[in-house]
Short mmCIF file of C-alpha atoms in Angstrom, two decimals:
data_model
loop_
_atom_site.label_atom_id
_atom_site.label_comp_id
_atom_site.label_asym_id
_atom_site.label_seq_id
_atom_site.Cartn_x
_atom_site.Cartn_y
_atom_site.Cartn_z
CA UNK A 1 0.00 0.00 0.00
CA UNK A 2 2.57 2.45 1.00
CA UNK A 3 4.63 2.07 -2.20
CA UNK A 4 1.41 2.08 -4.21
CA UNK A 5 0.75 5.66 -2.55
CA UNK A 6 4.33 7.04 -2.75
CA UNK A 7 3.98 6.11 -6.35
CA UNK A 8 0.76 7.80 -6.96
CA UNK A 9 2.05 10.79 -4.99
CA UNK A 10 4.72 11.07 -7.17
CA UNK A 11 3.03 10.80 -10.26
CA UNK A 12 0.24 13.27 -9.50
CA UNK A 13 3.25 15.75 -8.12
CA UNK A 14 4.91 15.42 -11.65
CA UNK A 15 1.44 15.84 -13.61
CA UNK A 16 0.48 18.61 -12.11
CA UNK A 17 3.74 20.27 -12.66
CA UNK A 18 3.53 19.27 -16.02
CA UNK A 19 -0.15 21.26 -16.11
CA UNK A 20 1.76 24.53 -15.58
CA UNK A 21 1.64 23.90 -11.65
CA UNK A 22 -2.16 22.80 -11.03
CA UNK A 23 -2.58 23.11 -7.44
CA UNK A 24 -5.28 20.46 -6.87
CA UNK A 25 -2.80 17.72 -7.93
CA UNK A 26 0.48 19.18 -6.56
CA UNK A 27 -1.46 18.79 -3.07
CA UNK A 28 -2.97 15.74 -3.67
CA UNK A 29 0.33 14.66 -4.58
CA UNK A 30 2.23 15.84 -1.75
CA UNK A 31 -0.65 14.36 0.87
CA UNK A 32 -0.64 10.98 -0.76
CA UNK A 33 3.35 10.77 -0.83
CA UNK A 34 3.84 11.79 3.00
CA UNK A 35 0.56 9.18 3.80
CA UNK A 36 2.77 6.58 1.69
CA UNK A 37 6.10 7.05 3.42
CA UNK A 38 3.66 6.49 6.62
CA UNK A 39 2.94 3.28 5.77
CA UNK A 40 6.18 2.34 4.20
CA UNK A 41 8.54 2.94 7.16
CA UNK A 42 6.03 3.55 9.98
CA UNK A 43 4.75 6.59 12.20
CA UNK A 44 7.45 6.90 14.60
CA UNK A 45 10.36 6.23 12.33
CA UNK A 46 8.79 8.66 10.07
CA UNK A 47 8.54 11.29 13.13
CA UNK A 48 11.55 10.70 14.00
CA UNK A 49 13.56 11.07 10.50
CA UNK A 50 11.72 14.65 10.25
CA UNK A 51 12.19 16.59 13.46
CA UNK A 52 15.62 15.33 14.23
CA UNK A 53 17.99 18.49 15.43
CA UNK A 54 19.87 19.12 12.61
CA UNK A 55 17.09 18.69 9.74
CA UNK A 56 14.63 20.76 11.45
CA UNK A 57 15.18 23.81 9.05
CA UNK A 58 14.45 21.38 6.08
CA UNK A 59 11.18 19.78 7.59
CA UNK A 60 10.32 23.70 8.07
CA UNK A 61 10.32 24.68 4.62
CA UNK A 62 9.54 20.91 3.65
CA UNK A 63 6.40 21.15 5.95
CA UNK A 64 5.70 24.67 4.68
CA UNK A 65 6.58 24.22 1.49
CA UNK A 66 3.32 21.57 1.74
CA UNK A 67 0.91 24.45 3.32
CA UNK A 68 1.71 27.08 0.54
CA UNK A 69 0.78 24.48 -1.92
CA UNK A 70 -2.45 23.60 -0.25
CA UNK A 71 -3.24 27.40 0.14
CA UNK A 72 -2.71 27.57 -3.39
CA UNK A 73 0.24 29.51 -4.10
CA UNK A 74 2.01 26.22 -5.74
CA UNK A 75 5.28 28.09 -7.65
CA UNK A 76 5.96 29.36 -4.10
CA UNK A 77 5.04 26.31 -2.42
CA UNK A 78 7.31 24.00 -4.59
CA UNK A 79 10.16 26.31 -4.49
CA UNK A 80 9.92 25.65 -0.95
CA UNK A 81 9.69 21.95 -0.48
CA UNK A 82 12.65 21.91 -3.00
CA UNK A 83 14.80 23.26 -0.83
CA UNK A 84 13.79 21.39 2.17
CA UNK A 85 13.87 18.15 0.45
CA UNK A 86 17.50 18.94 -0.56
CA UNK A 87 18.06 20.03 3.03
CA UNK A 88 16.91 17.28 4.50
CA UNK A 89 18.26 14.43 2.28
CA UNK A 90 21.41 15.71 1.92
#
């Protein structure tokens, strides 16, 4: 299931990038990929890997990043979670 969702997530987050930044499917994208990395590697592991010390400025702007997109302001929003993402996975 989790896959399944982090798969969908991904897909609707490249679709609606590819329709010149829908906001509908960028949020619906970014809910169903956080809900599938839920399921993949559980709730507390998942917790845990965002708010550690050191990454907590890239869950911010991940986190917000999220929020703009789902207040729809999605170039904003994306430019965001792009950072954080490379924040935090780096």
């Amino acid at each position: 299931i989790g896959v399944g969702l982090v798969g969908f997530g991904l897909f609707f987050v490249l679709f609606g990038m590819l329709l010149y930044f829908d906001p509908v499917l960028l949020g619906f994208g970014n809910i169903l990929f956080l809900s599938g990395l839920v399921f993949i590697i559980g709730f507390r592991r998942t917790f845990t890997f965002f708010f550690q010390r050191p990454k907590l400025k890239g869950t911010s702007f991940f986190f917000g990043g999220v929020l703009i997109v789902l207040m729809r302001w999605p170039i904003l929003g994306m430019l965001l979670e792009a950072y954080g993402f490379i924040s935090l996975f780096r």
